């Protein structure tokens, strides 16, 4: 592999000059392919062997596992915020409707609010949030 050969050449040249380059030297190298390979090697240092996982039968959380839960949490929080915004809008509209005594519209708004409150409770349960009323 020509990139590995180039890395090897840099290391040999450094050793000839009595310099031992740290990883940070390669992460700032002008050749972006070298930077990419060294970055991947750095990440691989922190991965567990598949055989070790099978032997010890242990479950571990990887960055990919954390990413999935972080994305889901973000989506749930976004949906919850949008629902709360709509509930607030309904409450404001209800205050105006009560003044005009439009009972049919008030009933429609209350039904929508009830449905949104149920959805909000379900999302809160997914997020592990307890809502007290």
mmCIF file with all atom_site columns, C-alpha atoms in Angstrom:
data_model
loop_
_atom_site.group_PDB
_atom_site.id
_atom_site.type_symbol
_atom_site.label_atom_id
_atom_site.label_alt_id
_atom_site.label_comp_id
_atom_site.label_asym_id
_atom_site.label_entity_id
_atom_site.label_seq_id
_atom_site.pdbx_PDB_ins_code
_atom_site.Cartn_x
_atom_site.Cartn_y
_atom_site.Cartn_z
_atom_site.occupancy
_atom_site.B_iso_or_equiv
_atom_site.pdbx_formal_charge
_atom_site.auth_seq_id
_atom_site.auth_comp_id
_atom_site.auth_asym_id
_atom_site.auth_atom_id
_atom_site.pdbx_PDB_model_num
ATOM 1   C CA . UNK A 1 1   ? 0.000   0.000   0.000  1.00 0.00 ? 1   UNK A CA 1
ATOM 2   C CA . UNK A 1 2   ? 1.628   3.296   -1.075 1.00 0.00 ? 2   UNK A CA 1
ATOM 3   C CA . UNK A 1 3   ? 0.187   5.260   1.856  1.00 0.00 ? 3   UNK A CA 1
ATOM 4   C CA . UNK A 1 4   ? 1.572   2.793   4.411  1.00 0.00 ? 4   UNK A CA 1
ATOM 5   C CA . UNK A 1 5   ? 4.889   2.926   2.548  1.00 0.00 ? 5   UNK A CA 1
ATOM 6   C CA . UNK A 1 6   ? 4.873   6.735   2.849  1.00 0.00 ? 6   UNK A CA 1
ATOM 7   C CA . UNK A 1 7   ? 4.081   6.516   6.578  1.00 0.00 ? 7   UNK A CA 1
ATOM 8   C CA . UNK A 1 8   ? 6.891   3.992   7.000  1.00 0.00 ? 8   UNK A CA 1
ATOM 9   C CA . UNK A 1 9   ? 9.275   6.292   5.151  1.00 0.00 ? 9   UNK A CA 1
ATOM 10  C CA . UNK A 1 10  ? 8.397   9.229   7.416  1.00 0.00 ? 10  UNK A CA 1
ATOM 11  C CA . UNK A 1 11  ? 8.945   7.086   10.515 1.00 0.00 ? 11  UNK A CA 1
ATOM 12  C CA . UNK A 1 12  ? 12.297  5.754   9.239  1.00 0.00 ? 12  UNK A CA 1
ATOM 13  C CA . UNK A 1 13  ? 13.464  9.286   8.347  1.00 0.00 ? 13  UNK A CA 1
ATOM 14  C CA . UNK A 1 14  ? 12.444  10.506  11.802 1.00 0.00 ? 14  UNK A CA 1
ATOM 15  C CA . UNK A 1 15  ? 14.309  7.675   13.519 1.00 0.00 ? 15  UNK A CA 1
ATOM 16  C CA . UNK A 1 16  ? 17.427  8.456   11.441 1.00 0.00 ? 16  UNK A CA 1
ATOM 17  C CA . UNK A 1 17  ? 17.200  12.006  12.829 1.00 0.00 ? 17  UNK A CA 1
ATOM 18  C CA . UNK A 1 18  ? 16.642  10.621  16.364 1.00 0.00 ? 18  UNK A CA 1
ATOM 19  C CA . UNK A 1 19  ? 13.023  11.824  16.352 1.00 0.00 ? 19  UNK A CA 1
ATOM 20  C CA . UNK A 1 20  ? 10.116  9.646   17.334 1.00 0.00 ? 20  UNK A CA 1
ATOM 21  C CA . UNK A 1 21  ? 6.911   11.134  15.988 1.00 0.00 ? 21  UNK A CA 1
ATOM 22  C CA . UNK A 1 22  ? 3.776   10.989  18.055 1.00 0.00 ? 22  UNK A CA 1
ATOM 23  C CA . UNK A 1 23  ? 0.362   10.333  16.569 1.00 0.00 ? 23  UNK A CA 1
ATOM 24  C CA . UNK A 1 24  ? -0.423  14.057  16.671 1.00 0.00 ? 24  UNK A CA 1
ATOM 25  C CA . UNK A 1 25  ? 2.370   14.642  14.112 1.00 0.00 ? 25  UNK A CA 1
ATOM 26  C CA . UNK A 1 26  ? 0.645   12.370  11.594 1.00 0.00 ? 26  UNK A CA 1
ATOM 27  C CA . UNK A 1 27  ? -2.778  13.862  12.344 1.00 0.00 ? 27  UNK A CA 1
ATOM 28  C CA . UNK A 1 28  ? -1.404  17.218  11.124 1.00 0.00 ? 28  UNK A CA 1
ATOM 29  C CA . UNK A 1 29  ? 0.372   15.766  8.076  1.00 0.00 ? 29  UNK A CA 1
ATOM 30  C CA . UNK A 1 30  ? -0.047  17.486  4.703  1.00 0.00 ? 30  UNK A CA 1
ATOM 31  C CA . UNK A 1 31  ? -1.170  14.246  3.021  1.00 0.00 ? 31  UNK A CA 1
ATOM 32  C CA . UNK A 1 32  ? -4.843  13.862  3.955  1.00 0.00 ? 32  UNK A CA 1
ATOM 33  C CA . UNK A 1 33  ? -4.775  10.132  3.206  1.00 0.00 ? 33  UNK A CA 1
ATOM 34  C CA . UNK A 1 34  ? -2.195  9.691   5.967  1.00 0.00 ? 34  UNK A CA 1
ATOM 35  C CA . UNK A 1 35  ? -4.355  11.757  8.329  1.00 0.00 ? 35  UNK A CA 1
ATOM 36  C CA . UNK A 1 36  ? -7.356  9.576   7.464  1.00 0.00 ? 36  UNK A CA 1
ATOM 37  C CA . UNK A 1 37  ? -5.515  6.292   8.048  1.00 0.00 ? 37  UNK A CA 1
ATOM 38  C CA . UNK A 1 38  ? -3.981  7.448   11.331 1.00 0.00 ? 38  UNK A CA 1
ATOM 39  C CA . UNK A 1 39  ? -7.384  8.696   12.516 1.00 0.00 ? 39  UNK A CA 1
ATOM 40  C CA . UNK A 1 40  ? -8.910  5.302   11.759 1.00 0.00 ? 40  UNK A CA 1
ATOM 41  C CA . UNK A 1 41  ? -6.085  3.569   13.625 1.00 0.00 ? 41  UNK A CA 1
ATOM 42  C CA . UNK A 1 42  ? -6.668  5.806   16.623 1.00 0.00 ? 42  UNK A CA 1
ATOM 43  C CA . UNK A 1 43  ? -10.353 4.901   16.695 1.00 0.00 ? 43  UNK A CA 1
ATOM 44  C CA . UNK A 1 44  ? -9.621  1.204   16.360 1.00 0.00 ? 44  UNK A CA 1
ATOM 45  C CA . UNK A 1 45  ? -7.487  1.339   19.510 1.00 0.00 ? 45  UNK A CA 1
ATOM 46  C CA . UNK A 1 46  ? -10.682 1.628   21.522 1.00 0.00 ? 46  UNK A CA 1
ATOM 47  C CA . UNK A 1 47  ? -12.688 -1.170  19.926 1.00 0.00 ? 47  UNK A CA 1
ATOM 48  C CA . UNK A 1 48  ? -13.114 -4.515  21.624 1.00 0.00 ? 48  UNK A CA 1
ATOM 49  C CA . UNK A 1 49  ? -12.211 -7.717  19.875 1.00 0.00 ? 49  UNK A CA 1
ATOM 50  C CA . UNK A 1 50  ? -15.183 -9.669  18.542 1.00 0.00 ? 50  UNK A CA 1
ATOM 51  C CA . UNK A 1 51  ? -13.665 -12.871 20.013 1.00 0.00 ? 51  UNK A CA 1
ATOM 52  C CA . UNK A 1 52  ? -13.315 -11.229 23.431 1.00 0.00 ? 52  UNK A CA 1
ATOM 53  C CA . UNK A 1 53  ? -16.978 -10.222 23.356 1.00 0.00 ? 53  UNK A CA 1
ATOM 54  C CA . UNK A 1 54  ? -18.009 -13.777 22.430 1.00 0.00 ? 54  UNK A CA 1
ATOM 55  C CA . UNK A 1 55  ? -15.746 -15.363 25.042 1.00 0.00 ? 55  UNK A CA 1
ATOM 56  C CA . UNK A 1 56  ? -16.942 -13.196 27.931 1.00 0.00 ? 56  UNK A CA 1
ATOM 57  C CA . UNK A 1 57  ? -20.520 -12.813 26.667 1.00 0.00 ? 57  UNK A CA 1
ATOM 58  C CA . UNK A 1 58  ? -20.623 -9.142  27.603 1.00 0.00 ? 58  UNK A CA 1
ATOM 59  C CA . UNK A 1 59  ? -22.693 -6.436  25.976 1.00 0.00 ? 59  UNK A CA 1
ATOM 60  C CA . UNK A 1 60  ? -21.022 -3.089  25.442 1.00 0.00 ? 60  UNK A CA 1
ATOM 61  C CA . UNK A 1 61  ? -22.283 0.203   24.127 1.00 0.00 ? 61  UNK A CA 1
ATOM 62  C CA . UNK A 1 62  ? -20.585 1.393   20.983 1.00 0.00 ? 62  UNK A CA 1
ATOM 63  C CA . UNK A 1 63  ? -20.681 4.890   19.532 1.00 0.00 ? 63  UNK A CA 1
ATOM 64  C CA . UNK A 1 64  ? -23.232 3.579   17.045 1.00 0.00 ? 64  UNK A CA 1
ATOM 65  C CA . UNK A 1 65  ? -25.502 2.409   19.878 1.00 0.00 ? 65  UNK A CA 1
ATOM 66  C CA . UNK A 1 66  ? -25.248 5.805   21.565 1.00 0.00 ? 66  UNK A CA 1
ATOM 67  C CA . UNK A 1 67  ? -25.941 7.571   18.286 1.00 0.00 ? 67  UNK A CA 1
ATOM 68  C CA . UNK A 1 68  ? -29.205 5.699   17.793 1.00 0.00 ? 68  UNK A CA 1
ATOM 69  C CA . UNK A 1 69  ? -30.491 6.602   21.265 1.00 0.00 ? 69  UNK A CA 1
ATOM 70  C CA . UNK A 1 70  ? -29.321 10.201  20.906 1.00 0.00 ? 70  UNK A CA 1
ATOM 71  C CA . UNK A 1 71  ? -31.158 10.589  17.600 1.00 0.00 ? 71  UNK A CA 1
ATOM 72  C CA . UNK A 1 72  ? -34.341 9.048   19.011 1.00 0.00 ? 72  UNK A CA 1
ATOM 73  C CA . UNK A 1 73  ? -34.172 11.280  22.069 1.00 0.00 ? 73  UNK A CA 1
ATOM 74  C CA . UNK A 1 74  ? -33.729 14.352  19.884 1.00 0.00 ? 74  UNK A CA 1
ATOM 75  C CA . UNK A 1 75  ? -36.689 13.384  17.699 1.00 0.00 ? 75  UNK A CA 1
ATOM 76  C CA . UNK A 1 76  ? -38.907 12.759  20.739 1.00 0.00 ? 76  UNK A CA 1
ATOM 77  C CA . UNK A 1 77  ? -37.907 16.079  22.304 1.00 0.00 ? 77  UNK A CA 1
ATOM 78  C CA . UNK A 1 78  ? -38.600 17.914  19.055 1.00 0.00 ? 78  UNK A CA 1
ATOM 79  C CA . UNK A 1 79  ? -42.023 16.298  18.701 1.00 0.00 ? 79  UNK A CA 1
ATOM 80  C CA . UNK A 1 80  ? -42.801 17.016  22.342 1.00 0.00 ? 80  UNK A CA 1
ATOM 81  C CA . UNK A 1 81  ? -41.879 20.689  21.908 1.00 0.00 ? 81  UNK A CA 1
ATOM 82  C CA . UNK A 1 82  ? -44.054 20.982  18.793 1.00 0.00 ? 82  UNK A CA 1
ATOM 83  C CA . UNK A 1 83  ? -46.994 19.364  20.580 1.00 0.00 ? 83  UNK A CA 1
ATOM 84  C CA . UNK A 1 84  ? -46.568 21.659  23.585 1.00 0.00 ? 84  UNK A CA 1
ATOM 85  C CA . UNK A 1 85  ? -46.496 24.629  21.233 1.00 0.00 ? 85  UNK A CA 1
ATOM 86  C CA . UNK A 1 86  ? -49.780 23.516  19.664 1.00 0.00 ? 86  UNK A CA 1
ATOM 87  C CA . UNK A 1 87  ? -51.329 22.941  23.112 1.00 0.00 ? 87  UNK A CA 1
ATOM 88  C CA . UNK A 1 88  ? -50.353 26.496  24.090 1.00 0.00 ? 88  UNK A CA 1
ATOM 89  C CA . UNK A 1 89  ? -51.916 27.817  20.878 1.00 0.00 ? 89  UNK A CA 1
ATOM 90  C CA . UNK A 1 90  ? -55.105 25.872  21.582 1.00 0.00 ? 90  UNK A CA 1
ATOM 91  C CA . UNK A 1 91  ? -55.307 27.311  25.096 1.00 0.00 ? 91  UNK A CA 1
ATOM 92  C CA . UNK A 1 92  ? -54.941 30.829  23.739 1.00 0.00 ? 92  UNK A CA 1
ATOM 93  C CA . UNK A 1 93  ? -57.599 30.173  21.113 1.00 0.00 ? 93  UNK A CA 1
ATOM 94  C CA . UNK A 1 94  ? -59.892 28.689  23.771 1.00 0.00 ? 94  UNK A CA 1
ATOM 95  C CA . UNK A 1 95  ? -59.664 31.904  25.773 1.00 0.00 ? 95  UNK A CA 1
ATOM 96  C CA . UNK A 1 96  ? -60.769 33.859  22.694 1.00 0.00 ? 96  UNK A CA 1
ATOM 97  C CA . UNK A 1 97  ? -63.537 31.372  21.831 1.00 0.00 ? 97  UNK A CA 1
ATOM 98  C CA . UNK A 1 98  ? -64.970 31.548  25.342 1.00 0.00 ? 98  UNK A CA 1
ATOM 99  C CA . UNK A 1 99  ? -65.412 35.292  24.902 1.00 0.00 ? 99  UNK A CA 1
ATOM 100 C CA . UNK A 1 100 ? -67.434 34.769  21.696 1.00 0.00 ? 100 UNK A CA 1
ATOM 101 C CA . UNK A 1 101 ? -69.327 31.836  23.241 1.00 0.00 ? 101 UNK A CA 1
ATOM 102 C CA . UNK A 1 102 ? -68.753 29.569  20.220 1.00 0.00 ? 102 UNK A CA 1
ATOM 103 C CA . UNK A 1 103 ? -69.377 26.238  21.979 1.00 0.00 ? 103 UNK A CA 1
ATOM 104 C CA . UNK A 1 104 ? -68.823 24.015  18.928 1.00 0.00 ? 104 UNK A CA 1
ATOM 105 C CA . UNK A 1 105 ? -65.350 25.455  18.258 1.00 0.00 ? 105 UNK A CA 1
ATOM 106 C CA . UNK A 1 106 ? -64.479 25.249  21.957 1.00 0.00 ? 106 UNK A CA 1
ATOM 107 C CA . UNK A 1 107 ? -65.453 21.569  21.976 1.00 0.00 ? 107 UNK A CA 1
ATOM 108 C CA . UNK A 1 108 ? -63.288 20.876  18.889 1.00 0.00 ? 108 UNK A CA 1
ATOM 109 C CA . UNK A 1 109 ? -60.332 22.606  20.504 1.00 0.00 ? 109 UNK A CA 1
ATOM 110 C CA . UNK A 1 110 ? -60.764 20.704  23.763 1.00 0.00 ? 110 UNK A CA 1
ATOM 111 C CA . UNK A 1 111 ? -60.908 17.377  21.908 1.00 0.00 ? 111 UNK A CA 1
ATOM 112 C CA . UNK A 1 112 ? -57.724 18.231  20.009 1.00 0.00 ? 112 UNK A CA 1
ATOM 113 C CA . UNK A 1 113 ? -56.019 19.253  23.238 1.00 0.00 ? 113 UNK A CA 1
ATOM 114 C CA . UNK A 1 114 ? -56.975 15.952  24.896 1.00 0.00 ? 114 UNK A CA 1
ATOM 115 C CA . UNK A 1 115 ? -55.493 13.976  21.999 1.00 0.00 ? 115 UNK A CA 1
ATOM 116 C CA . UNK A 1 116 ? -52.311 16.082  22.085 1.00 0.00 ? 116 UNK A CA 1
ATOM 117 C CA . UNK A 1 117 ? -52.009 15.636  25.855 1.00 0.00 ? 117 UNK A CA 1
ATOM 118 C CA . UNK A 1 118 ? -52.154 11.829  25.398 1.00 0.00 ? 118 UNK A CA 1
ATOM 119 C CA . UNK A 1 119 ? -49.463 11.999  22.721 1.00 0.00 ? 119 UNK A CA 1
ATOM 120 C CA . UNK A 1 120 ? -47.376 14.237  24.963 1.00 0.00 ? 120 UNK A CA 1
ATOM 121 C CA . UNK A 1 121 ? -47.672 11.673  27.786 1.00 0.00 ? 121 UNK A CA 1
ATOM 122 C CA . UNK A 1 122 ? -46.537 8.866   25.450 1.00 0.00 ? 122 UNK A CA 1
ATOM 123 C CA . UNK A 1 123 ? -43.534 10.888  24.267 1.00 0.00 ? 123 UNK A CA 1
ATOM 124 C CA . UNK A 1 124 ? -42.657 11.804  27.850 1.00 0.00 ? 124 UNK A CA 1
ATOM 125 C CA . UNK A 1 125 ? -42.728 8.133   28.773 1.00 0.00 ? 125 UNK A CA 1
ATOM 126 C CA . UNK A 1 126 ? -40.277 7.412   25.950 1.00 0.00 ? 126 UNK A CA 1
ATOM 127 C CA . UNK A 1 127 ? -38.016 10.170  27.259 1.00 0.00 ? 127 UNK A CA 1
ATOM 128 C CA . UNK A 1 128 ? -38.326 8.963   30.851 1.00 0.00 ? 128 UNK A CA 1
ATOM 129 C CA . UNK A 1 129 ? -40.015 12.191  31.955 1.00 0.00 ? 129 UNK A CA 1
ATOM 130 C CA . UNK A 1 130 ? -42.741 12.111  34.583 1.00 0.00 ? 130 UNK A CA 1
ATOM 131 C CA . UNK A 1 131 ? -45.473 14.686  34.132 1.00 0.00 ? 131 UNK A CA 1
ATOM 132 C CA . UNK A 1 132 ? -47.328 15.719  37.266 1.00 0.00 ? 132 UNK A CA 1
ATOM 133 C CA . UNK A 1 133 ? -50.660 17.476  37.044 1.00 0.00 ? 133 UNK A CA 1
#
